[in-house]
């Protein structure tokens, strides 16, 4: 078990609605990344926050946005939900070092868009 | 185009044997490569990291190799156990800290 928690566990939304997913990082970690994982696929990078600033973004439209707070908790917001947004959303925290950073993943939030 | 390929078919092996999983990539120059384990309904769990200038890394029953010429990493689990059954993901880090994952290979270890 990592020290990363996510809420809610499951969520059902209707197309066009907005959703906010939450993540609490492992203690001492200063970086959080969000990933989308469709069924049978690997996680796909959405964006990363380092010390409350966006530090990199994957190939996702602007309706995917995020925030990182001073206590290193984080939010992922998705506007104008589409059916294809149905997926497992994972957050991962890490401590930025000089090399590659091992990511500590939370259990994920399963989002279903109907 | 950039691609990371892992065996999409499940790998079935007998308990006690060595499982070997493959990760091939094209049009990437990763500085690091990571392997994760994912159980159903759970987030991935970090296993091993290998740098581009390292050929091999070991941790207990796990071994990873990284061949930047072949653009391939092999992940080995020796003396496999039913508890090793899971999906194994390789992930490339091109030095920008964002991980690019393959789609994973499901390993099933039969008792």
mmCIF file of C-alpha atoms in Angstrom:
data_model
loop_
_atom_site.group_PDB
_atom_site.id
_atom_site.type_symbol
_atom_site.label_atom_id
_atom_site.label_comp_id
_atom_site.label_asym_id
_atom_site.label_seq_id
_atom_site.Cartn_x
_atom_site.Cartn_y
_atom_site.Cartn_z
ATOM 1 C CA UNK A 1 0.000 0.000 0.000
ATOM 2 C CA UNK A 2 1.329 3.420 -0.970
ATOM 3 C CA UNK A 3 0.442 6.507 1.054
ATOM 4 C CA UNK A 4 -1.494 7.959 -1.891
ATOM 5 C CA UNK A 5 -5.259 8.195 -1.530
ATOM 6 C CA UNK A 6 -7.903 9.152 -4.076
ATOM 7 C CA UNK A 7 -11.568 10.080 -3.830
ATOM 8 C CA UNK A 8 -14.137 9.150 -4.771
ATOM 9 C CA UNK A 9 -13.616 5.484 -5.595
ATOM 10 C CA UNK A 10 -16.331 5.381 -8.225
ATOM 11 C CA UNK A 11 -18.308 8.080 -9.988
ATOM 12 C CA UNK A 12 -21.058 8.129 -12.590
ATOM 13 C CA UNK A 13 -21.647 11.308 -14.586
ATOM 14 C CA UNK A 14 -23.676 12.343 -17.592
ATOM 15 C CA UNK A 15 -22.186 13.601 -20.845
ATOM 16 C CA UNK A 16 -21.630 17.364 -20.711
ATOM 17 C CA UNK A 17 -21.248 17.514 -16.929
ATOM 18 C CA UNK A 18 -18.139 18.503 -15.017
ATOM 19 C CA UNK A 19 -16.218 16.365 -12.511
ATOM 20 C CA UNK A 20 -13.535 16.931 -9.865
ATOM 21 C CA UNK A 21 -11.320 14.103 -8.681
ATOM 22 C CA UNK A 22 -9.088 14.393 -5.632
ATOM 23 C CA UNK A 23 -5.733 12.998 -4.617
ATOM 24 C CA UNK A 24 -3.681 13.139 -1.453
ATOM 25 C CA UNK A 25 0.032 12.582 -2.068
ATOM 26 C CA UNK A 26 2.438 10.496 -0.059
ATOM 27 C CA UNK A 27 3.980 12.508 2.751
ATOM 28 C CA UNK A 28 7.124 14.370 1.668
ATOM 29 C CA UNK A 29 6.408 14.132 -2.062
ATOM 30 C CA UNK A 30 6.427 17.407 -4.005
ATOM 31 C CA UNK A 31 5.210 16.211 -7.392
ATOM 32 C CA UNK A 32 1.908 14.750 -8.509
ATOM 33 C CA UNK A 33 1.048 13.299 -11.903
ATOM 34 C CA UNK A 34 -2.353 12.312 -13.246
ATOM 35 C CA UNK A 35 -2.968 9.456 -15.654
ATOM 36 C CA UNK A 36 -5.997 8.121 -17.522
ATOM 37 C CA UNK A 37 -6.231 4.360 -17.954
ATOM 38 C CA UNK A 38 -8.779 2.913 -20.353
ATOM 39 C CA UNK A 39 -9.740 -0.742 -19.997
ATOM 40 C CA UNK A 40 -6.980 -3.049 -21.235
ATOM 41 C CA UNK A 41 -4.552 -0.178 -21.800
ATOM 42 C CA UNK A 42 -1.634 1.268 -19.915
ATOM 43 C CA UNK A 43 -1.946 4.571 -18.067
ATOM 44 C CA UNK A 44 -1.737 7.647 -20.286
ATOM 45 C CA UNK A 45 -0.071 10.776 -18.920
ATOM 46 C CA UNK A 46 -2.405 13.769 -18.503
ATOM 47 C CA UNK A 47 -0.233 16.305 -16.670
ATOM 48 C CA UNK A 48 2.152 16.803 -13.780
ATOM 49 C CA UNK A 49 2.357 19.418 -11.040
ATOM 50 C CA UNK A 50 5.506 20.378 -9.183
ATOM 51 C CA UNK A 51 5.289 22.834 -6.300
ATOM 52 C CA UNK A 52 1.830 23.980 -7.422
ATOM 53 C CA UNK A 53 2.869 24.716 -11.038
ATOM 54 C CA UNK A 54 2.015 22.611 -14.094
ATOM 55 C CA UNK A 55 5.272 20.924 -15.057
ATOM 56 C CA UNK A 56 4.346 19.008 -18.181
ATOM 57 C CA UNK A 57 1.253 17.964 -20.078
ATOM 58 C CA UNK A 58 0.306 15.025 -22.267
ATOM 59 C CA UNK A 59 -1.939 14.999 -25.292
ATOM 60 C CA UNK A 60 -5.160 15.979 -23.526
ATOM 61 C CA UNK A 61 -7.453 18.931 -24.364
ATOM 62 C CA UNK A 62 -7.718 22.026 -22.150
ATOM 63 C CA UNK A 63 -10.985 20.791 -20.631
ATOM 64 C CA UNK A 64 -8.700 18.617 -18.487
ATOM 65 C CA UNK A 65 -7.229 20.901 -15.845
ATOM 66 C CA UNK A 66 -5.649 20.504 -12.457
ATOM 67 C CA UNK A 67 -4.502 22.084 -9.261
ATOM 68 C CA UNK A 68 -1.897 21.257 -6.652
ATOM 69 C CA UNK A 69 -2.259 22.755 -3.185
ATOM 70 C CA UNK A 70 0.440 23.821 -0.675
ATOM 71 C CA UNK A 71 -0.103 20.602 1.277
ATOM 72 C CA UNK A 72 0.618 18.724 -2.010
ATOM 73 C CA UNK A 73 -2.917 17.420 -2.370
ATOM 74 C CA UNK A 74 -4.242 17.720 -5.892
ATOM 75 C CA UNK A 75 -7.364 17.922 -8.036
ATOM 76 C CA UNK A 76 -8.160 16.860 -11.573
ATOM 77 C CA UNK A 77 -11.074 18.700 -13.186
ATOM 78 C CA UNK A 78 -12.729 17.591 -16.387
ATOM 79 C CA UNK A 79 -15.295 19.837 -18.080
ATOM 80 C CA UNK A 80 -17.844 18.962 -20.751
ATOM 81 C CA UNK A 81 -17.539 15.228 -20.142
ATOM 82 C CA UNK A 82 -17.585 12.918 -23.151
ATOM 83 C CA UNK A 83 -18.347 9.206 -23.272
ATOM 84 C CA UNK A 84 -14.672 8.491 -24.077
ATOM 85 C CA UNK A 85 -13.674 10.037 -20.750
ATOM 86 C CA UNK A 86 -14.902 6.859 -19.042
ATOM 87 C CA UNK A 87 -11.756 5.357 -17.533
ATOM 88 C CA UNK A 88 -9.750 4.767 -14.378
ATOM 89 C CA UNK A 89 -8.042 7.984 -13.294
ATOM 90 C CA UNK A 90 -4.831 7.496 -11.388
ATOM 91 C CA UNK A 91 -2.759 9.980 -9.503
ATOM 92 C CA UNK A 92 0.856 9.293 -8.668
ATOM 93 C CA UNK A 93 3.129 11.206 -6.347
ATOM 94 C CA UNK A 94 6.896 11.325 -6.411
ATOM 95 C CA UNK A 95 9.828 13.170 -4.954
ATOM 96 C CA UNK A 96 11.784 14.943 -7.650
ATOM 97 C CA UNK A 97 15.408 13.872 -7.553
ATOM 98 C CA UNK A 98 18.277 14.111 -10.017
ATOM 99 C CA UNK A 99 17.146 11.150 -12.065
ATOM 100 C CA UNK A 100 13.994 9.277 -12.905
ATOM 101 C CA UNK A 101 11.390 9.283 -10.210
ATOM 102 C CA UNK A 102 9.645 6.193 -8.958
ATOM 103 C CA UNK A 103 5.934 6.936 -8.955
ATOM 104 C CA UNK A 104 3.646 5.998 -6.075
ATOM 105 C CA UNK A 105 0.173 5.412 -7.437
ATOM 106 C CA UNK A 106 -3.139 5.706 -5.677
ATOM 107 C CA UNK A 107 -5.917 3.142 -6.158
ATOM 108 C CA UNK A 108 -7.655 5.269 -8.775
ATOM 109 C CA UNK A 109 -11.120 6.703 -9.370
ATOM 110 C CA UNK A 110 -13.349 4.800 -11.783
ATOM 111 C CA UNK A 111 -15.311 7.364 -13.829
ATOM 112 C CA UNK A 112 -18.254 6.271 -15.940
ATOM 113 C CA UNK A 113 -19.819 8.774 -18.333
ATOM 114 C CA UNK A 114 -23.283 7.900 -19.633
ATOM 115 C CA UNK B 1 5.332 7.254 -34.922
ATOM 116 C CA UNK B 2 6.278 6.497 -31.325
ATOM 117 C CA UNK B 3 5.264 3.101 -30.041
ATOM 118 C CA UNK B 4 5.757 0.926 -26.967
ATOM 119 C CA UNK B 5 4.858 -2.712 -27.474
ATOM 120 C CA UNK B 6 4.269 -5.354 -24.869
ATOM 121 C CA UNK B 7 2.789 -8.786 -25.542
ATOM 122 C CA UNK B 8 -0.942 -8.254 -25.544
ATOM 123 C CA UNK B 9 -1.550 -11.957 -25.104
ATOM 124 C CA UNK B 10 -1.429 -13.341 -21.592
ATOM 125 C CA UNK B 11 1.639 -15.322 -20.605
ATOM 126 C CA UNK B 12 0.822 -18.598 -18.876
ATOM 127 C CA UNK B 13 3.623 -20.449 -17.088
ATOM 128 C CA UNK B 14 4.020 -23.162 -14.510
ATOM 129 C CA UNK B 15 4.972 -22.361 -10.939
ATOM 130 C CA UNK B 16 8.730 -22.478 -10.402
ATOM 131 C CA UNK B 17 9.590 -21.545 -13.992
ATOM 132 C CA UNK B 18 11.093 -18.244 -15.149
ATOM 133 C CA UNK B 19 8.705 -15.736 -16.696
ATOM 134 C CA UNK B 20 10.163 -13.433 -19.353
ATOM 135 C CA UNK B 21 8.226 -10.377 -20.467
ATOM 136 C CA UNK B 22 9.238 -8.154 -23.373
ATOM 137 C CA UNK B 23 8.984 -4.413 -23.905
ATOM 138 C CA UNK B 24 9.919 -3.023 -27.330
ATOM 139 C CA UNK B 25 9.852 0.610 -28.295
ATOM 140 C CA UNK B 26 10.334 2.695 -31.428
ATOM 141 C CA UNK B 27 11.145 6.364 -31.964
ATOM 142 C CA UNK B 28 11.942 6.988 -28.319
ATOM 143 C CA UNK B 29 15.257 7.695 -26.635
ATOM 144 C CA UNK B 30 14.474 6.907 -23.018
ATOM 145 C CA UNK B 31 16.924 7.940 -20.360
ATOM 146 C CA UNK B 32 15.297 5.482 -17.981
ATOM 147 C CA UNK B 33 12.915 2.576 -18.119
ATOM 148 C CA UNK B 34 10.660 1.473 -15.270
ATOM 149 C CA UNK B 35 8.620 -1.660 -14.649
ATOM 150 C CA UNK B 36 5.388 -1.741 -12.662
ATOM 151 C CA UNK B 37 2.996 -4.416 -11.482
ATOM 152 C CA UNK B 38 -0.749 -3.835 -11.566
ATOM 153 C CA UNK B 39 -3.385 -6.008 -9.942
ATOM 154 C CA UNK B 40 -7.054 -5.787 -11.036
ATOM 155 C CA UNK B 41 -8.781 -2.676 -9.693
ATOM 156 C CA UNK B 42 -5.596 -1.247 -8.200
ATOM 157 C CA UNK B 43 -2.962 1.306 -9.133
ATOM 158 C CA UNK B 44 0.412 0.231 -10.539
ATOM 159 C CA UNK B 45 3.186 -0.586 -8.071
ATOM 160 C CA UNK B 46 6.809 0.289 -8.860
ATOM 161 C CA UNK B 47 9.181 -2.670 -9.226
ATOM 162 C CA UNK B 48 12.455 -1.684 -10.877
ATOM 163 C CA UNK B 49 14.153 1.180 -12.665
ATOM 164 C CA UNK B 50 17.060 0.861 -15.104
ATOM 165 C CA UNK B 51 19.126 3.629 -16.661
ATOM 166 C CA UNK B 52 20.149 3.834 -20.335
ATOM 167 C CA UNK B 53 23.790 3.164 -19.446
ATOM 168 C CA UNK B 54 22.952 0.047 -17.383
ATOM 169 C CA UNK B 55 22.648 -3.341 -19.016
ATOM 170 C CA UNK B 56 21.021 -5.230 -16.180
ATOM 171 C CA UNK B 57 19.388 -4.651 -12.796
ATOM 172 C CA UNK B 58 18.337 -7.206 -10.195
ATOM 173 C CA UNK B 59 16.097 -7.186 -7.147
ATOM 174 C CA UNK B 60 15.419 -10.452 -5.359
ATOM 175 C CA UNK B 61 13.716 -12.728 -7.970
ATOM 176 C CA UNK B 62 13.383 -9.923 -10.505
ATOM 177 C CA UNK B 63 15.820 -9.036 -13.276
ATOM 178 C CA UNK B 64 15.558 -6.326 -15.925
ATOM 179 C CA UNK B 65 17.754 -5.859 -18.976
ATOM 180 C CA UNK B 66 17.858 -2.776 -21.179
ATOM 181 C CA UNK B 67 19.298 -2.846 -24.704
ATOM 182 C CA UNK B 68 19.191 0.638 -26.257
ATOM 183 C CA UNK B 69 20.528 -0.707 -29.559
ATOM 184 C CA UNK B 70 17.719 -3.249 -29.917
ATOM 185 C CA UNK B 71 15.323 -0.789 -28.243
ATOM 186 C CA UNK B 72 14.153 -3.525 -25.942
ATOM 187 C CA UNK B 73 13.825 -4.341 -22.260
ATOM 188 C CA UNK B 74 13.310 -7.832 -20.873
ATOM 189 C CA UNK B 75 11.758 -8.436 -17.455
ATOM 190 C CA UNK B 76 12.391 -11.781 -15.776
ATOM 191 C CA UNK B 77 10.775 -13.336 -12.721
ATOM 192 C CA UNK B 78 12.645 -16.421 -11.565
ATOM 193 C CA UNK B 79 11.068 -19.210 -9.486
ATOM 194 C CA UNK B 80 7.642 -17.770 -10.295
ATOM 195 C CA UNK B 81 4.760 -18.196 -7.846
ATOM 196 C CA UNK B 82 0.972 -17.937 -8.282
ATOM 197 C CA UNK B 83 1.176 -14.680 -6.280
ATOM 198 C CA UNK B 84 3.194 -13.211 -9.181
ATOM 199 C CA UNK B 85 0.076 -13.357 -11.371
ATOM 200 C CA UNK B 86 -0.699 -9.773 -12.405
ATOM 201 C CA UNK B 87 -0.316 -7.346 -15.302
ATOM 202 C CA UNK B 88 3.204 -6.007 -15.785
ATOM 203 C CA UNK B 89 3.704 -2.587 -17.347
ATOM 204 C CA UNK B 90 6.855 -1.089 -18.773
ATOM 205 C CA UNK B 91 7.186 2.682 -18.782
ATOM 206 C CA UNK B 92 9.650 4.939 -20.559
ATOM 207 C CA UNK B 93 10.998 8.092 -19.007
ATOM 208 C CA UNK B 94 12.558 10.282 -21.676
ATOM 209 C CA UNK B 95 14.072 12.534 -19.028
ATOM 210 C CA UNK B 96 11.099 14.831 -18.727
ATOM 211 C CA UNK B 97 9.687 12.826 -15.829
ATOM 212 C CA UNK B 98 6.402 12.034 -17.582
ATOM 213 C CA UNK B 99 6.114 8.276 -17.941
ATOM 214 C CA UNK B 100 4.878 6.711 -21.173
ATOM 215 C CA UNK B 101 3.421 3.269 -20.488
ATOM 216 C CA UNK B 102 2.980 0.204 -22.629
ATOM 217 C CA UNK B 103 -0.358 -1.577 -22.539
ATOM 218 C CA UNK B 104 0.980 -4.301 -20.254
ATOM 219 C CA UNK B 105 1.314 -8.070 -20.330
ATOM 220 C CA UNK B 106 -0.869 -10.255 -18.121
ATOM 221 C CA UNK B 107 1.079 -13.025 -16.411
ATOM 222 C CA UNK B 108 -0.716 -16.095 -15.087
ATOM 223 C CA UNK B 109 1.332 -18.513 -12.961
ATOM 224 C CA UNK B 110 -0.309 -21.922 -12.643
ATOM 225 C CA UNK B 111 0.253 -23.897 -9.411
#
